[in-house]
mmCIF file of the C-alpha atoms, coordinates in Angstrom:
data_MODEL
# 
_entry.id   MODEL 
# 
loop_
_atom_site.group_PDB 
_atom_site.id 
_atom_site.type_symbol 
_atom_site.label_atom_id 
_atom_site.label_alt_id 
_atom_site.label_comp_id 
_atom_site.label_asym_id 
_atom_site.label_entity_id 
_atom_site.label_seq_id 
_atom_site.pdbx_PDB_ins_code 
_atom_site.Cartn_x 
_atom_site.Cartn_y 
_atom_site.Cartn_z 
_atom_site.occupancy 
_atom_site.B_iso_or_equiv 
_atom_site.pdbx_formal_charge 
_atom_site.auth_seq_id 
_atom_site.auth_comp_id 
_atom_site.auth_asym_id 
_atom_site.auth_atom_id 
_atom_site.pdbx_PDB_model_num 
ATOM 1   C CA . MET A 1 1   ? -0.072 -0.046 0.146   1.00 0.00 ? 1   MET A CA 1 
ATOM 2   C CA . PRO A 1 2   ? 1.499  3.295  -0.973  1.00 0.00 ? 2   PRO A CA 1 
ATOM 3   C CA . TYR A 1 3   ? 1.583  6.567  0.966   1.00 0.00 ? 3   TYR A CA 1 
ATOM 4   C CA . GLN A 1 4   ? -1.563 8.469  0.429   1.00 0.00 ? 4   GLN A CA 1 
ATOM 5   C CA . ASN A 1 5   ? 0.071  11.837 -0.331  1.00 0.00 ? 5   ASN A CA 1 
ATOM 6   C CA . PHE A 1 6   ? 3.536  11.078 -1.320  1.00 0.00 ? 6   PHE A CA 1 
ATOM 7   C CA . GLU A 1 7   ? 3.871  12.767 -4.843  1.00 0.00 ? 7   GLU A CA 1 
ATOM 8   C CA . PHE A 1 8   ? 2.139  15.843 -3.384  1.00 0.00 ? 8   PHE A CA 1 
ATOM 9   C CA . GLN A 1 9   ? 3.899  16.482 -0.585  1.00 0.00 ? 9   GLN A CA 1 
ATOM 10  C CA . THR A 1 10  ? 7.309  15.845 -1.872  1.00 0.00 ? 10  THR A CA 1 
ATOM 11  C CA . LYS A 1 11  ? 6.982  17.815 -5.236  1.00 0.00 ? 11  LYS A CA 1 
ATOM 12  C CA . HIS A 1 12  ? 8.480  20.814 -3.834  1.00 0.00 ? 12  HIS A CA 1 
ATOM 13  C CA . CYS A 1 13  ? 11.658 19.258 -2.641  1.00 0.00 ? 13  CYS A CA 1 
ATOM 14  C CA . LYS A 1 14  ? 13.491 18.918 -6.065  1.00 0.00 ? 14  LYS A CA 1 
ATOM 15  C CA . VAL A 1 15  ? 16.911 19.742 -4.659  1.00 0.00 ? 15  VAL A CA 1 
ATOM 16  C CA . GLN A 1 16  ? 17.182 17.125 -2.134  1.00 0.00 ? 16  GLN A CA 1 
ATOM 17  C CA . VAL A 1 17  ? 19.028 13.911 -2.654  1.00 0.00 ? 17  VAL A CA 1 
ATOM 18  C CA . TRP A 1 18  ? 18.066 11.012 -0.350  1.00 0.00 ? 18  TRP A CA 1 
ATOM 19  C CA . HIS A 1 19  ? 19.928 7.719  -0.013  1.00 0.00 ? 19  HIS A CA 1 
ATOM 20  C CA . LYS A 1 20  ? 19.562 4.568  2.416   1.00 0.00 ? 20  LYS A CA 1 
ATOM 21  C CA . ASP A 1 21  ? 22.170 4.521  4.805   1.00 0.00 ? 21  ASP A CA 1 
ATOM 22  C CA . ILE A 1 22  ? 23.765 1.281  3.271   1.00 0.00 ? 22  ILE A CA 1 
ATOM 23  C CA . THR A 1 23  ? 24.256 3.102  -0.081  1.00 0.00 ? 23  THR A CA 1 
ATOM 24  C CA . ILE A 1 24  ? 26.214 5.771  1.832   1.00 0.00 ? 24  ILE A CA 1 
ATOM 25  C CA . LYS A 1 25  ? 28.477 3.571  3.723   1.00 0.00 ? 25  LYS A CA 1 
ATOM 26  C CA . ASN A 1 26  ? 29.282 1.322  0.861   1.00 0.00 ? 26  ASN A CA 1 
ATOM 27  C CA . ALA A 1 27  ? 30.318 4.296  -1.204  1.00 0.00 ? 27  ALA A CA 1 
ATOM 28  C CA . LEU A 1 28  ? 32.478 5.573  1.757   1.00 0.00 ? 28  LEU A CA 1 
ATOM 29  C CA . GLN A 1 29  ? 34.318 2.114  1.652   1.00 0.00 ? 29  GLN A CA 1 
ATOM 30  C CA . SER A 1 30  ? 34.668 2.094  -1.918  1.00 0.00 ? 30  SER A CA 1 
ATOM 31  C CA . ILE A 1 31  ? 36.347 5.479  -1.656  1.00 0.00 ? 31  ILE A CA 1 
ATOM 32  C CA . ASP A 1 32  ? 38.493 4.284  0.947   1.00 0.00 ? 32  ASP A CA 1 
ATOM 33  C CA . ALA A 1 33  ? 39.987 1.706  -1.227  1.00 0.00 ? 33  ALA A CA 1 
ATOM 34  C CA . LEU A 1 34  ? 41.072 4.345  -4.023  1.00 0.00 ? 34  LEU A CA 1 
ATOM 35  C CA . SER A 1 35  ? 44.370 6.330  -4.051  1.00 0.00 ? 35  SER A CA 1 
ATOM 36  C CA . PHE A 1 36  ? 43.937 10.003 -3.775  1.00 0.00 ? 36  PHE A CA 1 
ATOM 37  C CA . LEU A 1 37  ? 46.814 10.777 -6.240  1.00 0.00 ? 37  LEU A CA 1 
ATOM 38  C CA . ARG A 1 38  ? 45.782 8.231  -8.934  1.00 0.00 ? 38  ARG A CA 1 
ATOM 39  C CA . ASP A 1 39  ? 42.057 7.581  -8.403  1.00 0.00 ? 39  ASP A CA 1 
ATOM 40  C CA . ARG A 1 40  ? 40.596 11.242 -8.136  1.00 0.00 ? 40  ARG A CA 1 
ATOM 41  C CA . PRO A 1 41  ? 38.252 10.985 -10.982 1.00 0.00 ? 41  PRO A CA 1 
ATOM 42  C CA . ALA A 1 42  ? 36.865 7.656  -9.567  1.00 0.00 ? 42  ALA A CA 1 
ATOM 43  C CA . ILE A 1 43  ? 36.549 9.479  -6.335  1.00 0.00 ? 43  ILE A CA 1 
ATOM 44  C CA . ARG A 1 44  ? 34.819 12.368 -7.794  1.00 0.00 ? 44  ARG A CA 1 
ATOM 45  C CA . ARG A 1 45  ? 32.198 9.926  -9.547  1.00 0.00 ? 45  ARG A CA 1 
ATOM 46  C CA . ILE A 1 46  ? 31.441 8.142  -6.376  1.00 0.00 ? 46  ILE A CA 1 
ATOM 47  C CA . LEU A 1 47  ? 30.833 11.526 -4.701  1.00 0.00 ? 47  LEU A CA 1 
ATOM 48  C CA . ASN A 1 48  ? 28.834 12.690 -7.697  1.00 0.00 ? 48  ASN A CA 1 
ATOM 49  C CA . GLY A 1 49  ? 26.572 9.578  -6.934  1.00 0.00 ? 49  GLY A CA 1 
ATOM 50  C CA . ILE A 1 50  ? 25.788 10.135 -3.441  1.00 0.00 ? 50  ILE A CA 1 
ATOM 51  C CA . CYS A 1 51  ? 25.544 13.877 -3.420  1.00 0.00 ? 51  CYS A CA 1 
ATOM 52  C CA . SER A 1 52  ? 23.572 14.739 -6.636  1.00 0.00 ? 52  SER A CA 1 
ATOM 53  C CA . SER A 1 53  ? 20.754 13.437 -8.447  1.00 0.00 ? 53  SER A CA 1 
ATOM 54  C CA . GLY A 1 54  ? 19.723 14.085 -11.936 1.00 0.00 ? 54  GLY A CA 1 
ATOM 55  C CA . SER A 1 55  ? 16.337 13.152 -11.070 1.00 0.00 ? 55  SER A CA 1 
ATOM 56  C CA . PHE A 1 56  ? 14.857 13.873 -7.921  1.00 0.00 ? 56  PHE A CA 1 
ATOM 57  C CA . SER A 1 57  ? 12.128 11.088 -7.979  1.00 0.00 ? 57  SER A CA 1 
ATOM 58  C CA . LEU A 1 58  ? 14.610 8.335  -8.596  1.00 0.00 ? 58  LEU A CA 1 
ATOM 59  C CA . ALA A 1 59  ? 16.656 8.778  -5.472  1.00 0.00 ? 59  ALA A CA 1 
ATOM 60  C CA . LEU A 1 60  ? 13.422 9.596  -3.246  1.00 0.00 ? 60  LEU A CA 1 
ATOM 61  C CA . PHE A 1 61  ? 11.178 6.969  -4.871  1.00 0.00 ? 61  PHE A CA 1 
ATOM 62  C CA . GLY A 1 62  ? 13.965 4.190  -4.308  1.00 0.00 ? 62  GLY A CA 1 
ATOM 63  C CA . ILE A 1 63  ? 13.477 4.980  -0.402  1.00 0.00 ? 63  ILE A CA 1 
ATOM 64  C CA . ALA A 1 64  ? 9.539  5.419  -0.354  1.00 0.00 ? 64  ALA A CA 1 
ATOM 65  C CA . GLY A 1 65  ? 7.787  5.164  -3.565  1.00 0.00 ? 65  GLY A CA 1 
ATOM 66  C CA . PRO A 1 66  ? 4.083  4.995  -4.578  1.00 0.00 ? 66  PRO A CA 1 
ATOM 67  C CA . THR A 1 67  ? 4.206  1.136  -4.238  1.00 0.00 ? 67  THR A CA 1 
ATOM 68  C CA . LEU A 1 68  ? 5.985  0.638  -0.954  1.00 0.00 ? 68  LEU A CA 1 
ATOM 69  C CA . ARG A 1 69  ? 6.595  2.254  2.641   1.00 0.00 ? 69  ARG A CA 1 
ATOM 70  C CA . LEU A 1 70  ? 9.795  3.331  4.057   1.00 0.00 ? 70  LEU A CA 1 
ATOM 71  C CA . ASN A 1 71  ? 11.081 -0.069 5.905   1.00 0.00 ? 71  ASN A CA 1 
ATOM 72  C CA . GLU A 1 72  ? 10.667 0.243  9.683   1.00 0.00 ? 72  GLU A CA 1 
ATOM 73  C CA . LEU A 1 73  ? 14.443 -0.390 10.414  1.00 0.00 ? 73  LEU A CA 1 
ATOM 74  C CA . ALA A 1 74  ? 15.713 1.418  7.464   1.00 0.00 ? 74  ALA A CA 1 
ATOM 75  C CA . VAL A 1 75  ? 17.516 4.808  7.791   1.00 0.00 ? 75  VAL A CA 1 
ATOM 76  C CA . CYS A 1 76  ? 17.840 7.187  4.994   1.00 0.00 ? 76  CYS A CA 1 
ATOM 77  C CA . TYR A 1 77  ? 19.939 10.339 4.681   1.00 0.00 ? 77  TYR A CA 1 
ATOM 78  C CA . ASN A 1 78  ? 19.239 13.820 3.289   1.00 0.00 ? 78  ASN A CA 1 
ATOM 79  C CA . MET A 1 79  ? 22.719 14.468 1.612   1.00 0.00 ? 79  MET A CA 1 
ATOM 80  C CA . THR A 1 80  ? 21.590 18.026 0.964   1.00 0.00 ? 80  THR A CA 1 
ATOM 81  C CA . HIS A 1 81  ? 21.860 18.653 4.738   1.00 0.00 ? 81  HIS A CA 1 
ATOM 82  C CA . PRO A 1 82  ? 24.319 21.808 5.182   1.00 0.00 ? 82  PRO A CA 1 
ATOM 83  C CA . VAL A 1 83  ? 26.708 19.650 6.870   1.00 0.00 ? 83  VAL A CA 1 
ATOM 84  C CA . TYR A 1 84  ? 27.305 17.316 3.966   1.00 0.00 ? 84  TYR A CA 1 
ATOM 85  C CA . LEU A 1 85  ? 27.218 20.182 1.511   1.00 0.00 ? 85  LEU A CA 1 
ATOM 86  C CA . GLU A 1 86  ? 30.051 21.678 3.213   1.00 0.00 ? 86  GLU A CA 1 
ATOM 87  C CA . ALA A 1 87  ? 32.175 18.404 3.341   1.00 0.00 ? 87  ALA A CA 1 
ATOM 88  C CA . VAL A 1 88  ? 31.566 17.437 0.008   1.00 0.00 ? 88  VAL A CA 1 
ATOM 89  C CA . SER A 1 89  ? 32.290 20.950 -1.542  1.00 0.00 ? 89  SER A CA 1 
ATOM 90  C CA . GLU A 1 90  ? 35.442 20.925 0.367   1.00 0.00 ? 90  GLU A CA 1 
ATOM 91  C CA . LEU A 1 91  ? 36.521 17.455 -0.877  1.00 0.00 ? 91  LEU A CA 1 
ATOM 92  C CA . TYR A 1 92  ? 35.807 18.677 -4.556  1.00 0.00 ? 92  TYR A CA 1 
ATOM 93  C CA . ARG A 1 93  ? 38.031 21.736 -3.963  1.00 0.00 ? 93  ARG A CA 1 
ATOM 94  C CA . ALA A 1 94  ? 40.821 19.014 -2.786  1.00 0.00 ? 94  ALA A CA 1 
ATOM 95  C CA . LEU A 1 95  ? 40.248 16.981 -5.529  1.00 0.00 ? 95  LEU A CA 1 
ATOM 96  C CA . ASP A 1 96  ? 40.582 19.865 -8.162  1.00 0.00 ? 96  ASP A CA 1 
ATOM 97  C CA . VAL A 1 97  ? 44.091 20.531 -6.969  1.00 0.00 ? 97  VAL A CA 1 
ATOM 98  C CA . ASP A 1 98  ? 46.636 19.820 -9.941  1.00 0.00 ? 98  ASP A CA 1 
ATOM 99  C CA . VAL A 1 99  ? 49.131 18.145 -7.617  1.00 0.00 ? 99  VAL A CA 1 
ATOM 100 C CA . GLN A 1 100 ? 51.343 17.486 -10.675 1.00 0.00 ? 100 GLN A CA 1 
ATOM 101 C CA . ARG A 1 101 ? 52.094 21.273 -11.172 1.00 0.00 ? 101 ARG A CA 1 
ATOM 102 C CA . CYS A 1 102 ? 55.322 22.698 -10.537 1.00 0.00 ? 102 CYS A CA 1 
ATOM 103 C CA . ARG A 1 103 ? 56.670 26.101 -11.704 1.00 0.00 ? 103 ARG A CA 1 
ATOM 104 C CA . ARG A 1 104 ? 59.892 26.725 -13.292 1.00 0.00 ? 104 ARG A CA 1 
ATOM 105 C CA . ALA A 1 105 ? 62.404 28.681 -11.513 1.00 0.00 ? 105 ALA A CA 1 
ATOM 106 C CA . ASP A 1 106 ? 65.212 28.677 -13.953 1.00 0.00 ? 106 ASP A CA 1 
ATOM 107 C CA . ALA A 1 107 ? 66.555 26.473 -16.516 1.00 0.00 ? 107 ALA A CA 1 
ATOM 108 C CA . THR A 1 108 ? 67.480 23.640 -14.368 1.00 0.00 ? 108 THR A CA 1 
ATOM 109 C CA . HIS A 1 109 ? 65.256 24.120 -11.382 1.00 0.00 ? 109 HIS A CA 1 
ATOM 110 C CA . TYR A 1 110 ? 61.673 23.599 -10.660 1.00 0.00 ? 110 TYR A CA 1 
ATOM 111 C CA . VAL A 1 111 ? 59.750 24.918 -7.474  1.00 0.00 ? 111 VAL A CA 1 
ATOM 112 C CA . CYS A 1 112 ? 56.566 23.036 -6.201  1.00 0.00 ? 112 CYS A CA 1 
ATOM 113 C CA . ASP A 1 113 ? 54.300 24.752 -4.150  1.00 0.00 ? 113 ASP A CA 1 
ATOM 114 C CA . ASN A 1 114 ? 53.445 21.624 -2.099  1.00 0.00 ? 114 ASN A CA 1 
ATOM 115 C CA . SER A 1 115 ? 49.843 21.439 -3.413  1.00 0.00 ? 115 SER A CA 1 
ATOM 116 C CA . TYR A 1 116 ? 49.599 17.734 -3.170  1.00 0.00 ? 116 TYR A CA 1 
ATOM 117 C CA . ASP A 1 117 ? 50.252 17.898 0.521   1.00 0.00 ? 117 ASP A CA 1 
ATOM 118 C CA . LYS A 1 118 ? 47.938 20.623 1.143   1.00 0.00 ? 118 LYS A CA 1 
ATOM 119 C CA . ALA A 1 119 ? 45.149 19.038 -1.021  1.00 0.00 ? 119 ALA A CA 1 
ATOM 120 C CA . LEU A 1 120 ? 45.602 15.653 0.566   1.00 0.00 ? 120 LEU A CA 1 
ATOM 121 C CA . GLU A 1 121 ? 45.613 17.223 4.235   1.00 0.00 ? 121 GLU A CA 1 
ATOM 122 C CA . ARG A 1 122 ? 42.297 19.122 3.153   1.00 0.00 ? 122 ARG A CA 1 
ATOM 123 C CA . TYR A 1 123 ? 40.753 15.943 1.568   1.00 0.00 ? 123 TYR A CA 1 
ATOM 124 C CA . THR A 1 124 ? 41.671 13.812 4.701   1.00 0.00 ? 124 THR A CA 1 
ATOM 125 C CA . GLY A 1 125 ? 40.221 16.250 6.926   1.00 0.00 ? 125 GLY A CA 1 
ATOM 126 C CA . PHE A 1 126 ? 36.971 16.721 5.282   1.00 0.00 ? 126 PHE A CA 1 
ATOM 127 C CA . MET A 1 127 ? 36.480 12.942 4.525   1.00 0.00 ? 127 MET A CA 1 
ATOM 128 C CA . MET A 1 128 ? 36.838 12.235 8.265   1.00 0.00 ? 128 MET A CA 1 
ATOM 129 C CA . LYS A 1 129 ? 34.316 15.051 8.933   1.00 0.00 ? 129 LYS A CA 1 
ATOM 130 C CA . LEU A 1 130 ? 32.052 13.577 6.397   1.00 0.00 ? 130 LEU A CA 1 
ATOM 131 C CA . LYS A 1 131 ? 32.468 10.016 7.950   1.00 0.00 ? 131 LYS A CA 1 
ATOM 132 C CA . LYS A 1 132 ? 31.926 11.380 11.328  1.00 0.00 ? 132 LYS A CA 1 
ATOM 133 C CA . HIS A 1 133 ? 28.661 13.145 10.671  1.00 0.00 ? 133 HIS A CA 1 
ATOM 134 C CA . ILE A 1 134 ? 27.321 10.125 8.531   1.00 0.00 ? 134 ILE A CA 1 
ATOM 135 C CA . TYR A 1 135 ? 27.992 7.826  11.317  1.00 0.00 ? 135 TYR A CA 1 
ATOM 136 C CA . ALA A 1 136 ? 26.697 10.288 14.156  1.00 0.00 ? 136 ALA A CA 1 
ATOM 137 C CA . GLY A 1 137 ? 23.363 10.319 11.824  1.00 0.00 ? 137 GLY A CA 1 
ATOM 138 C CA . VAL A 1 138 ? 23.327 13.918 10.976  1.00 0.00 ? 138 VAL A CA 1 
ATOM 139 C CA . GLY A 1 139 ? 20.493 14.421 8.371   1.00 0.00 ? 139 GLY A CA 1 
ATOM 140 C CA . ALA A 1 140 ? 19.189 10.699 8.890   1.00 0.00 ? 140 ALA A CA 1 
ATOM 141 C CA . TYR A 1 141 ? 15.634 10.010 8.958   1.00 0.00 ? 141 TYR A CA 1 
ATOM 142 C CA . ASP A 1 142 ? 13.850 6.765  10.352  1.00 0.00 ? 142 ASP A CA 1 
ATOM 143 C CA . ARG A 1 143 ? 10.445 6.010  9.106   1.00 0.00 ? 143 ARG A CA 1 
ATOM 144 C CA . LYS A 1 144 ? 8.770  8.207  11.770  1.00 0.00 ? 144 LYS A CA 1 
ATOM 145 C CA . ALA A 1 145 ? 10.973 11.140 11.251  1.00 0.00 ? 145 ALA A CA 1 
ATOM 146 C CA . PHE A 1 146 ? 10.725 10.722 7.305   1.00 0.00 ? 146 PHE A CA 1 
ATOM 147 C CA . GLU A 1 147 ? 6.941  10.420 7.398   1.00 0.00 ? 147 GLU A CA 1 
ATOM 148 C CA . GLU A 1 148 ? 6.698  13.478 9.853   1.00 0.00 ? 148 GLU A CA 1 
ATOM 149 C CA . GLU A 1 149 ? 9.202  15.440 7.722   1.00 0.00 ? 149 GLU A CA 1 
ATOM 150 C CA . PHE A 1 150 ? 6.856  15.097 4.568   1.00 0.00 ? 150 PHE A CA 1 
ATOM 151 C CA . HIS A 1 151 ? 3.454  14.959 6.319   1.00 0.00 ? 151 HIS A CA 1 
ATOM 152 C CA . LEU A 1 152 ? 2.849  11.480 4.837   1.00 0.00 ? 152 LEU A CA 1 
ATOM 153 C CA . THR A 1 153 ? 0.080  9.287  5.579   1.00 0.00 ? 153 THR A CA 1 
ATOM 154 C CA . TRP A 1 154 ? -0.225 5.387  4.905   1.00 0.00 ? 154 TRP A CA 1 
ATOM 155 C CA . LYS A 1 155 ? -3.390 4.288  2.692   1.00 0.00 ? 155 LYS A CA 1 
# 
């Protein structure tokens, strides 16, 4: 049996990205297995997958669509929570640093501005912050909180 007013109550939330907790935790494990130096495009793709959505309905309907109800034990995250937006934007900034670029001091010497170390430090710090907030449940909703957030009623 579907939620009685799901489509009506959620139509104004098009910018929100929702994922189940297992999806987020699997993505974080996948990122942990990648190298910051060699796998930055792959890390960016995973972050894109959990922090953006081409279609609002796909992300939210996967959690509680018109033919099902949010599982009583399931937890979902609103990835547009300000804490996640800040952490992920800083992760993108770290991933965008050109870690290979060094400028030429003279004909025989190059000077590197230590951009790799700075980027890695920023990346590590904000990845830890992201994980801390995920595991602390910031922006997490169980069934009751999800239904209250959108004023949903069960048919």
